[in-house]
Short mmCIF file of C-alpha atoms and ligand atoms in Angstrom, two decimals:
data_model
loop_
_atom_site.label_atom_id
_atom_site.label_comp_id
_atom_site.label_asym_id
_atom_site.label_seq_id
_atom_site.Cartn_x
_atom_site.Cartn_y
_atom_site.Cartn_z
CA UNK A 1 59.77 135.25 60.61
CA UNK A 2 57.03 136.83 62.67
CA UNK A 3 57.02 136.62 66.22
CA UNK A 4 53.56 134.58 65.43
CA UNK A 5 55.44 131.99 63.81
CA UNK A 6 54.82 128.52 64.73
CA UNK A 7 58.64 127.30 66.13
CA UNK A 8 59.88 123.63 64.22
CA UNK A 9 59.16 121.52 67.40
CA UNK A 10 59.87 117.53 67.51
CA UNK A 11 58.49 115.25 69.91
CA UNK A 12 61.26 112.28 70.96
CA UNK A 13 59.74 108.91 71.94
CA UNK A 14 56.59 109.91 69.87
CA UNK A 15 55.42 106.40 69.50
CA UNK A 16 54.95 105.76 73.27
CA UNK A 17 52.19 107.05 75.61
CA UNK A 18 53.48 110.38 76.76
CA UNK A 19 54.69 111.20 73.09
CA UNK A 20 51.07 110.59 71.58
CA UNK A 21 49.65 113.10 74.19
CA UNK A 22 52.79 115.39 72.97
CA UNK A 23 51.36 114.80 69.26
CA UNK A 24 47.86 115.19 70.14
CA UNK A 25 48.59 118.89 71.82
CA UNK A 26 51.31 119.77 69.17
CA UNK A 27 49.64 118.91 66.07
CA UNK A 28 47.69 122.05 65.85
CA UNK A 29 49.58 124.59 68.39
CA UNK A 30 49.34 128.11 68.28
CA UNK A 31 52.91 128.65 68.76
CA UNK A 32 54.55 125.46 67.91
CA UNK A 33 54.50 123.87 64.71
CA UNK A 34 53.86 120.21 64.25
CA UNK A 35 55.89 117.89 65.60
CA UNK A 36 58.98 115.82 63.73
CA UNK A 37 57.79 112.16 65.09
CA UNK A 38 61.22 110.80 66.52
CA UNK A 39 61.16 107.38 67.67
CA UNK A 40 62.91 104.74 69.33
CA UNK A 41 64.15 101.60 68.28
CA UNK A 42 60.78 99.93 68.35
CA UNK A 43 58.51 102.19 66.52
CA UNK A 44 60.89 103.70 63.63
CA UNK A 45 59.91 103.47 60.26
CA UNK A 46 56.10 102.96 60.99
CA UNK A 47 53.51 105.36 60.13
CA UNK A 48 51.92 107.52 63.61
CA UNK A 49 48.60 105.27 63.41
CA UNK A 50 50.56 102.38 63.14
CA UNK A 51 51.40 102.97 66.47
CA UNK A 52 48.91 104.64 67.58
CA UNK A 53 47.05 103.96 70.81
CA UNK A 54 44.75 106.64 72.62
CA UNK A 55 41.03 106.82 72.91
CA UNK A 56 40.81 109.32 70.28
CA UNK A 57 42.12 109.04 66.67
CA UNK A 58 45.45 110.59 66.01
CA UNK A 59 44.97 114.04 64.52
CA UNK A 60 44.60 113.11 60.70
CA UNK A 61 47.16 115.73 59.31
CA UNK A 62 50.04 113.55 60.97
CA UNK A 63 48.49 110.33 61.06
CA UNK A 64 50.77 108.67 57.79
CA UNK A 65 53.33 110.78 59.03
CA UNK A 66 56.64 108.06 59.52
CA UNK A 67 58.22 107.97 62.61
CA UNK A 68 61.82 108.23 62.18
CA UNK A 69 65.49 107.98 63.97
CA UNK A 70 67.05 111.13 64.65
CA UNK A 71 70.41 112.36 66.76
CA UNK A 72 70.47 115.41 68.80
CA UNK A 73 72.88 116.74 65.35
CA UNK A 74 70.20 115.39 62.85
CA UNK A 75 67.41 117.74 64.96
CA UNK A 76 69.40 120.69 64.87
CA UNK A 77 70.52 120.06 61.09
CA UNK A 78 66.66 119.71 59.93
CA UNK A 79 66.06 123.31 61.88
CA UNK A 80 64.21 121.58 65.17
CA UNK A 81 64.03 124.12 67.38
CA UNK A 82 62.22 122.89 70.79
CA UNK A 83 62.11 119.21 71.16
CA UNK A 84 60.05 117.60 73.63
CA UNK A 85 60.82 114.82 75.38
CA UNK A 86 58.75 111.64 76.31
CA UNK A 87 62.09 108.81 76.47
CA UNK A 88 61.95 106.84 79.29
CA UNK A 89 64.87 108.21 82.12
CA UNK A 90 68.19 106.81 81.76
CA UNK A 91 68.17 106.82 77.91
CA UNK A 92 67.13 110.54 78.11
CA UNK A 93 69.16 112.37 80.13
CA UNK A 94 72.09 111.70 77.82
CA UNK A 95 70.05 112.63 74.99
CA UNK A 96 68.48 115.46 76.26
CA UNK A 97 71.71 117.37 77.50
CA UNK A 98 73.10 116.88 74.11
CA UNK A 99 70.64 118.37 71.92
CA UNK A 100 70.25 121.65 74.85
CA UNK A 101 74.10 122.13 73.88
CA UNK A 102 72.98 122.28 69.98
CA UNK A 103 70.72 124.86 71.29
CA UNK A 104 67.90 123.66 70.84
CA UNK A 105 64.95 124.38 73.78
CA UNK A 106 64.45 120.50 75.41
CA UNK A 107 60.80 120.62 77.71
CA UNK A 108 61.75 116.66 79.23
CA UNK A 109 59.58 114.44 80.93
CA UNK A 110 62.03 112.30 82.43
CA UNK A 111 63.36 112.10 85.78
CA UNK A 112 67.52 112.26 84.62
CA UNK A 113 67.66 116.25 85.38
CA UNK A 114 65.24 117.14 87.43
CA UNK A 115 67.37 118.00 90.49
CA UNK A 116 70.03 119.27 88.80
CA UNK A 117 70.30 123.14 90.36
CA UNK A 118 70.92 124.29 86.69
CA UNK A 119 67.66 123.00 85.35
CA UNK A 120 64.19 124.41 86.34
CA UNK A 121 61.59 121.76 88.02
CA UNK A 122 58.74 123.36 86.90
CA UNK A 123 55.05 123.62 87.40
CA UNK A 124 53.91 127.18 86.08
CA UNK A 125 51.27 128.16 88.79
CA UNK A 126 53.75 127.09 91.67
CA UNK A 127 57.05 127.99 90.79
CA UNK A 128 56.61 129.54 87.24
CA UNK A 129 58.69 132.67 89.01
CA UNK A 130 62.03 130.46 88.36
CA UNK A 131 62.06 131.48 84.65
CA UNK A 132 61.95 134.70 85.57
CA UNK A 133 65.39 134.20 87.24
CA UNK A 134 66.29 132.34 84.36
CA UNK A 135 65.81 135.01 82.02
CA UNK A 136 67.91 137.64 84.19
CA UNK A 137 70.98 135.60 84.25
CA UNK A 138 70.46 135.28 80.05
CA UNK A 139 70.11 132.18 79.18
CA UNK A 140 72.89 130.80 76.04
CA UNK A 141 71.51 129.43 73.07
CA UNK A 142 69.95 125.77 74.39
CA UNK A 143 67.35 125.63 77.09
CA UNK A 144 66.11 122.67 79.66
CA UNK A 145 63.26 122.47 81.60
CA UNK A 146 61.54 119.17 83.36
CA UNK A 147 58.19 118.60 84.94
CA UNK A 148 57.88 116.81 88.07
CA UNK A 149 56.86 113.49 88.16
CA UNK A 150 52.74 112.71 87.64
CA UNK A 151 51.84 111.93 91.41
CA UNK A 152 53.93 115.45 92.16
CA UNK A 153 52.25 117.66 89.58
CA UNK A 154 48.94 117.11 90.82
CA UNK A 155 49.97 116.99 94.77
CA UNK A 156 52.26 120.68 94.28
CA UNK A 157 49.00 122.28 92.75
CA UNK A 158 46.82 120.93 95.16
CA UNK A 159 48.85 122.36 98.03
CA UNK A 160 50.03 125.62 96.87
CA UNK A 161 46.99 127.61 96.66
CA UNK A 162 47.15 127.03 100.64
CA UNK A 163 50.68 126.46 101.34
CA UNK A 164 51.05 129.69 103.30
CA UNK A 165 47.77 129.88 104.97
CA UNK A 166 48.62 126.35 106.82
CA UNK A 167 52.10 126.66 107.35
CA UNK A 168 52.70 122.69 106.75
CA UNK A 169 54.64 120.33 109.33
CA UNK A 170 54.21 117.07 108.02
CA UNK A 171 52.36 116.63 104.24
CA UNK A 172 51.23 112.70 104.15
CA UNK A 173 49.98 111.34 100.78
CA UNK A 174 48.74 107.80 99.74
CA UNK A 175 48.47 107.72 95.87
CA UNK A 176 45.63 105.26 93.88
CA UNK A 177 47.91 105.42 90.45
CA UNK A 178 46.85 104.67 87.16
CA UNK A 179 48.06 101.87 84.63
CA UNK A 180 49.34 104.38 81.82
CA UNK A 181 51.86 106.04 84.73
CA UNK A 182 53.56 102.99 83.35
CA UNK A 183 53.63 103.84 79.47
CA UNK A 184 52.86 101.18 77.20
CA UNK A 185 52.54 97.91 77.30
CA UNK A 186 52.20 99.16 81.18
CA UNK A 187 51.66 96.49 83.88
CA UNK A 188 51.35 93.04 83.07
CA UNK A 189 47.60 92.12 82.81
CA UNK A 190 47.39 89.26 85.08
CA UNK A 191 49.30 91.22 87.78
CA UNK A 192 46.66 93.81 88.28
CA UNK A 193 43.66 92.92 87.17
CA UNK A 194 41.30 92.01 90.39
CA UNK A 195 44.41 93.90 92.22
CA UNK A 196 46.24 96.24 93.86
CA UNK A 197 50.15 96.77 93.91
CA UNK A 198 51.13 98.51 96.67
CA UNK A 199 55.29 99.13 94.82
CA UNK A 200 56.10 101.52 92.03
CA UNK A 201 59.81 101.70 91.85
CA UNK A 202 61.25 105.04 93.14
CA UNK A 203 57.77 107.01 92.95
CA UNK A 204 57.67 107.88 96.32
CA UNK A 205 61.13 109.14 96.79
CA UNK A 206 60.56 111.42 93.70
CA UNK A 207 57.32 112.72 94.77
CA UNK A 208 59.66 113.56 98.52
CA UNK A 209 61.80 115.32 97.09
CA UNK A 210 60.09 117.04 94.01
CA UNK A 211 57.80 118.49 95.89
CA UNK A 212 60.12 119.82 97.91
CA UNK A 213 62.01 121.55 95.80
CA UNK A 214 59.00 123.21 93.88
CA UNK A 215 57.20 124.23 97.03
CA UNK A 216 60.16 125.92 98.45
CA UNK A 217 59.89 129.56 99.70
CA UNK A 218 61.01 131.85 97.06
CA UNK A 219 61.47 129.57 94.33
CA UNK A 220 63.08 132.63 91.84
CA UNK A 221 65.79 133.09 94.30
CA UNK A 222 67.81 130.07 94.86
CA UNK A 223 66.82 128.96 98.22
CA UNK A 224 67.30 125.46 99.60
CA UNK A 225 65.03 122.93 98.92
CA UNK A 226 61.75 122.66 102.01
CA UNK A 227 62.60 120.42 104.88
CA UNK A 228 58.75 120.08 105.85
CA UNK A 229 58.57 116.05 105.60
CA UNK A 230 56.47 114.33 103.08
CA UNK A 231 55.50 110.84 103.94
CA UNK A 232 53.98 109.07 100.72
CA UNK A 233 52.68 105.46 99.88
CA UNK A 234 52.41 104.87 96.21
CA UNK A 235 50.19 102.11 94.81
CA UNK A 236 49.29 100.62 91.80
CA UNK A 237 45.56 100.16 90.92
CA UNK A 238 43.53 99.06 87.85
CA UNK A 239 42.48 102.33 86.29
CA UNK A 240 43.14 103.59 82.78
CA UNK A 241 43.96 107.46 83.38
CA UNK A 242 44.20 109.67 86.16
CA UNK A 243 46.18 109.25 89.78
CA UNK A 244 43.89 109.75 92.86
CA UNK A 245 45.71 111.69 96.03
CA UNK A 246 44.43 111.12 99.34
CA UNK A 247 46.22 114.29 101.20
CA UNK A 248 46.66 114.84 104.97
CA UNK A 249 48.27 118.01 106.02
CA UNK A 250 49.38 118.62 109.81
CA UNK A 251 48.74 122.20 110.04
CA UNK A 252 50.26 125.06 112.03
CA UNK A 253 47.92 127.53 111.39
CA UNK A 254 44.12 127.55 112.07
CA UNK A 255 42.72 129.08 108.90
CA UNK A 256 38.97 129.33 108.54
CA UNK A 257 37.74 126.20 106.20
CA UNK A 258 36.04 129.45 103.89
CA UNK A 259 39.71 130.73 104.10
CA UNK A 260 41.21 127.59 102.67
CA UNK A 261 38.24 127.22 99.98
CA UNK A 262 38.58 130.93 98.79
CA UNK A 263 42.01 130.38 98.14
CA UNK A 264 41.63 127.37 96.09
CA UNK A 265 38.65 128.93 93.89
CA UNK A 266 40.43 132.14 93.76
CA UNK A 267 43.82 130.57 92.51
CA UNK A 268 45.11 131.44 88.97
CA UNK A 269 48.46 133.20 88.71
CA UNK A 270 48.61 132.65 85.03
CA UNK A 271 45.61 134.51 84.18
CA UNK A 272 46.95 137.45 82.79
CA UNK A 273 49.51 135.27 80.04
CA UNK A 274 48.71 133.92 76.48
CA UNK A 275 49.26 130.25 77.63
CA UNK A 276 46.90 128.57 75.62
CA UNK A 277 47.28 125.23 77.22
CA UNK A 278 46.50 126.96 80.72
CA UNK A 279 43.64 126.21 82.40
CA UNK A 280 41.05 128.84 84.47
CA UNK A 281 40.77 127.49 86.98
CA UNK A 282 43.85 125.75 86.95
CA UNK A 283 41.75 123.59 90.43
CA UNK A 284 38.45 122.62 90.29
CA UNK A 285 37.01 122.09 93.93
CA UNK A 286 33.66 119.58 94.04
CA UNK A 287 31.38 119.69 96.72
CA UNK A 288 29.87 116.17 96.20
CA UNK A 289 30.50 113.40 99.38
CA UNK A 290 32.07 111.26 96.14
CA UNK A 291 34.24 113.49 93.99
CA UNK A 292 36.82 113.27 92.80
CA UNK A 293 36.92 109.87 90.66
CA UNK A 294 39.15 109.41 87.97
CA UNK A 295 36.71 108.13 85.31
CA UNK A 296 34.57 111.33 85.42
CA UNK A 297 36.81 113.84 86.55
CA UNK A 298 40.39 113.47 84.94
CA UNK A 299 39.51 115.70 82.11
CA UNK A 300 38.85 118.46 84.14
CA UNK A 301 39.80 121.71 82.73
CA UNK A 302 38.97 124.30 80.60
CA UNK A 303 39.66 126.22 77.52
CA UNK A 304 39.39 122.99 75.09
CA UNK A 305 42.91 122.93 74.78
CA UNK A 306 43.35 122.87 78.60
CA UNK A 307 41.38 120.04 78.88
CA UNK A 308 43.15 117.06 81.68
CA UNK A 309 45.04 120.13 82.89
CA UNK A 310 43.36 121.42 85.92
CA UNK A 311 43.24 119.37 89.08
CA UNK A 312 40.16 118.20 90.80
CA UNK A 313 40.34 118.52 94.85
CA UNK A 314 37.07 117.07 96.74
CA UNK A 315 36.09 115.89 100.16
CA UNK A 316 37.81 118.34 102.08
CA UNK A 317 37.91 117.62 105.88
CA UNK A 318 39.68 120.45 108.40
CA UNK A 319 39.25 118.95 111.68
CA UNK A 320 42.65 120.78 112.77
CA UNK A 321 45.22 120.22 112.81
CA UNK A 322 44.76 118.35 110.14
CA UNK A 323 43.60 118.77 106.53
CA UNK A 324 42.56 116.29 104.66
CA UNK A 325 41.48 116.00 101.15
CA UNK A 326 41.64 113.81 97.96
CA UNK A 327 43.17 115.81 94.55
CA UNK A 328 42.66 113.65 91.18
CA UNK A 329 45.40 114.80 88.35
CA UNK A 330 45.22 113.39 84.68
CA UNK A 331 48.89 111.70 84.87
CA UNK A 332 49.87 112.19 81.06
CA UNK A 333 48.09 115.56 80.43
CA UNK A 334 48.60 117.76 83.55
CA UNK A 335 51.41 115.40 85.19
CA UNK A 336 53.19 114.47 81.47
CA UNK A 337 52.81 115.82 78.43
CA UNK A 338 50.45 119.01 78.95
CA UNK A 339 52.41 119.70 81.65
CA UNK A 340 55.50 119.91 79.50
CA UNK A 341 53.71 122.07 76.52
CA UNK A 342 52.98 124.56 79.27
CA UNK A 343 56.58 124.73 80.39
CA UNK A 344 57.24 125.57 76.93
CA UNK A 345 54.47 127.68 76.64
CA UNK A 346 55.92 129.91 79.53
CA UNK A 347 59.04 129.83 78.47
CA UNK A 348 58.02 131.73 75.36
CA UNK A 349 55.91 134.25 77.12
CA UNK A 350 59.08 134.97 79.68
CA UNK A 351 61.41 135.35 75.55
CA UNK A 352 63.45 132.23 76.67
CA UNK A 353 62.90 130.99 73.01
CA UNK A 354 63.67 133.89 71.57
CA UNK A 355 67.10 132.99 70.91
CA UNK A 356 65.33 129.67 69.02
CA UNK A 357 63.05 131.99 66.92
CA UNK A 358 65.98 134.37 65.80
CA UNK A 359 67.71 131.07 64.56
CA UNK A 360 64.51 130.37 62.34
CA UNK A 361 65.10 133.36 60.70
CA UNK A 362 68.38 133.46 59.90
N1 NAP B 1 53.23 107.59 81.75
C1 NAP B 1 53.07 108.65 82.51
O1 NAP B 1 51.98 108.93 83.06
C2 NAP B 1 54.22 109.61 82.71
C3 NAP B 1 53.98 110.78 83.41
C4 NAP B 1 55.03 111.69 83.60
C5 NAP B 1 56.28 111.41 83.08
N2 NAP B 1 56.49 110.25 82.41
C6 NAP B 1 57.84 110.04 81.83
O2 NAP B 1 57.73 110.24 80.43
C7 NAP B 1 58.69 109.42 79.74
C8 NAP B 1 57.96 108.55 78.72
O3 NAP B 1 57.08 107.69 79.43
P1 NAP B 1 55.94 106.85 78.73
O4 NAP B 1 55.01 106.47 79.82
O5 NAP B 1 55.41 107.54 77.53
O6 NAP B 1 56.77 105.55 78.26
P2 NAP B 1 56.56 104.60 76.97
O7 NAP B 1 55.13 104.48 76.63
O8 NAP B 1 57.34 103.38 77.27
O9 NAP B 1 57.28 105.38 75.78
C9 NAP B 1 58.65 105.60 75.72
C10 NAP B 1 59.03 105.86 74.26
O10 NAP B 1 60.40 106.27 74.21
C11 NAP B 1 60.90 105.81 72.99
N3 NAP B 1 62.36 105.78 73.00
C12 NAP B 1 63.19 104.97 73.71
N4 NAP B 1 64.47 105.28 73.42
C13 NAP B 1 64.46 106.29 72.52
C14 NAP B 1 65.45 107.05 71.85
N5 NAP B 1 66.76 106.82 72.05
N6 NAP B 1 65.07 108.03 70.98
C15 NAP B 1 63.77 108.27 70.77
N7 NAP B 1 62.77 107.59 71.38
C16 NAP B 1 63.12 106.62 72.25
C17 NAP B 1 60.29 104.46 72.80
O11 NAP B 1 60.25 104.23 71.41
P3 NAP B 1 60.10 102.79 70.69
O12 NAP B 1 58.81 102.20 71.18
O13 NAP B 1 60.08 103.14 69.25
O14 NAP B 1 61.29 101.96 71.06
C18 NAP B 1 58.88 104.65 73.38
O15 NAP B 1 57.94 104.93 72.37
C19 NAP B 1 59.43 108.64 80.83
O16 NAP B 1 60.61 109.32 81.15
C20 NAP B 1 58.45 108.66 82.00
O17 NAP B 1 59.11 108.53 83.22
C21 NAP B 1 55.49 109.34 82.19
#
C-alpha cells in the first residue's frame, strides 16, 4: 500500500441528510476510498437512491449500493479504517467511542464529544494547530475528532481572521437557520411555512460554548476555554440550505475598517497543505448593500470540490465600538459534512492516520 492509497472509509447514518453530503464528497476522494453505506434502523437494506434526497443525483457508482447494519466490530472486521459520522447525538457518542477503541479514525458530527478535553473541536483554519499537539503526544491506534455545530462553524471563521485585531468583549449573534439544520423529515411543514420559530433546542448554548473553546488563545497548548461572552438568539426560518449570521462585535481595539477587510481577504492558513476539500479563500467578503443571501451565496467556495465550504461575510458596518456584519455558512457542507472530510483531511496531512494506513497493509 502506497501512501496514495485511498483509506476504506464508511459513512454511519448514510441514509440521512448529513450522510448523503458525506457520500456525495466521499464517493470520488482523493485520499479516501468510497464509503461502506451504514445505516440506521430506518434505511437498512435499501439501495442509496432509494433513499436518496439532495438536489443533485447520487453519484452513480454507489447509487444501487445497499445500505446496511454494521457494529463498531463488523467495521473493523471488513478493514474500515476512518468512519464518518452523521448519527444523530445521543445514539452516537456510544457508537462513536467504541469503534475509536477498535482503532479506527471516527471524524463525528454529533454533539456527544465535543467538549470532552481528550477530543479535538475542530475547524482547520481556526484551531487546526490542535492536531499538531495531538500528534506530539502520539496518538494510539483509534482517533476522534468533532466539528462544531453548523451556526458555530460559520460564526468561528467569520471571527477569526479578526479576532486579534478587535480584541472582543462581548460577541452577539442572531442566527436565520435553515430547515435541513434539522435533517430529514426536518420541521413539520405546517409549522414553518409562512413562519418563523424563534426555538431550536440547545443551539444557542452550543454555539456559547463551542465557540469558545475553538477561539481560545493558543488552541495547541491546552489553555482554558475564552470567557469573552457570546450572547446568541437562534431561530428557525423557511429556507432550504444555508444559516444566515447577523454578528455584532463590541470591540476594544480601533482597527482601521481597511485593517479588518485586509485581514479577511488575506486569510488562508491552509494554503500551503494538500487539503483538497479546502477552500482559497476559505471567506468570501461581498461588497453589495444585499449580500449575503442564502439562495445565491451558500455555495460559495472554490476548488470544485470546496464548493459550500467557504463562508460569505457582507454588509460590514464599524461604527466603533462595534462591528457589525452578516456571515452566511452552507450548514451541511462547511458546518456538517465538508467540515468533517476536512478534519479528516488534516488529520492525514499532520500522519494521524498513519497508524490506519499501516493497518491496510498488513
Ligand atoms: N443537519 C445539519 O445541518 C447538521 C449540521 C451539523 C451537524 N449535524 C449533526 O449531524 C448528525 C446527523 O444529522 P442529520 O441532520 O443528517 O440527521 P438525519 O437526517 O436525521 O440523519 C440521521 C441518520 O442517522 C441514522 N442512524 C440513526 N441511528 C443509527 C445507528 N445506530 N447506526 C447508523 N445510523 C444510524 C439514521 O438512519 P435511518 O434513517 O436508517 O434510521 C439517519 O439516516 C446529527 O448528530 C446532527 O446533530 C447536522
Amino acid at each position: 500500500v502506497t501512501r496514495e492509497s485511498p483509506l476504506p472509509s464508511a459513512v454511519l447514518g448514510a441514509g440521512g441528510y448529513i450522510g448523503q453530503h458525506f457520500v456525495r464528497l466521499l464517493a470520488d476522494h482523493p485520499l479516501f476510498g468510497p464509503p461502506r453505506l451504514v445505516a440506521g434502523p430506518k434505511s437498512a437494506g435499501k439501495t442509496l437512491a432509494d433513499v436518496w434526497q439532495l438536489e443533485e443525483p447520487p453519484p452513480a457508482e454507489l447509487a444501487e449500493t445497499r445500505l446496511v447494519r454494521l457494529s463498531p466490530a463488523g467495521l473493523a472486521r471488513s478493514g474500515v479504517r476512518v468512519a464518518f459520522g452523521a448519527i444523530p447525538s445521543g445514539t452516537a457518542g456510544p457508537l462513536e467511542t467504541e469503534c475509536r477503541r477498535r482503532g479506527l479514525a471516527v471524524f463525528s458530527n454529533a454533539a456527544d464529544h465535543r467538549m470532552d478535553r481528550d477530543v479535538p473541536l475542530l475547524v482547520p483554519e481556526a484551531n487546526g494547530v490542535v492536531l499538531e499537539r495531538l500528534r506530539a503526544r502520539g496518538s494510539d491506534r483509534g482517533l476522534l475528532v468533532t466539528n462544531p455545530n453548523c451556526t458555530t462553524a460559520g460564526l468561528v471563521l467569520a471571527l477569526k481572521p479578526v479576532w486579534e485585531l478587535l480584541g472582543p468583549k462581548t460577541v452577539h449573534v442572531a442566527s436565520y437557520q435553515a430547515l435541513s439544520g434539522a435533517g430529514f423529515p426536518g420541521v413539520p411543514s405546517l409549522s414553518i411555512a409562512d413562519n418563523v420559530v424563534p426555538f431550536i433546542r440547545e443551539e444557542e448554548e452550543k454555539v456559547e460554548r463551542e465557540a469558545r473553546r475553538i477561539l481560545r488563545p493558543d488552541p495547541g497548548s491546552g489553555a482554558a476555554d475564552l470567557v469573552t461572552p457570546f450572547v446568541v438568539h437562534c431561530a428557525r426560518v423557511s429556507v432550504r440550505e444555508g444559516h444566515l449570521e447577523a454578528v455584532t462585535v463590541e470591540a476594544g481595539a480601533r482597527p482601521r475598517q481597511q485593517a479588518l477587510a485586509d485581514a479577511w481577504r488575506s486569510f488562508d492558513p491552509l494554503a500551503d497543505r494538500y487539503l483538497p476539500t479546502a477552500p482559497h479563500p476559505p471567506i468570501s467578503l461581498r461588497a453589495e448593500e444585499d449580500r449575503p443571501q442564502p439562495l445565491r451565496d451558500r455555495w460559495a467556495g472554490s476548488p470544485t470540490r470546496a464548493r459550500g465550504m467557504a463562508v460569505t461575510i457582507g454588509r460590514v458596518r464599524w461604527t466603533p465600538p462595534y462591528l457589525r456584519f452578516f456571515a452566511l455558512v452552507h450548514n451541511a457542507v462547511r458546518g456538517g459534512a465538508g467540515g468533517s472530510v476536512l478534519n479528516a483531511e488534516l488529520a492525514e496531512s499532520y500522519g494521524l492516520l498513519d497508524g490506519a494506513r499501516r493497518e491496510v497493509g498488513s
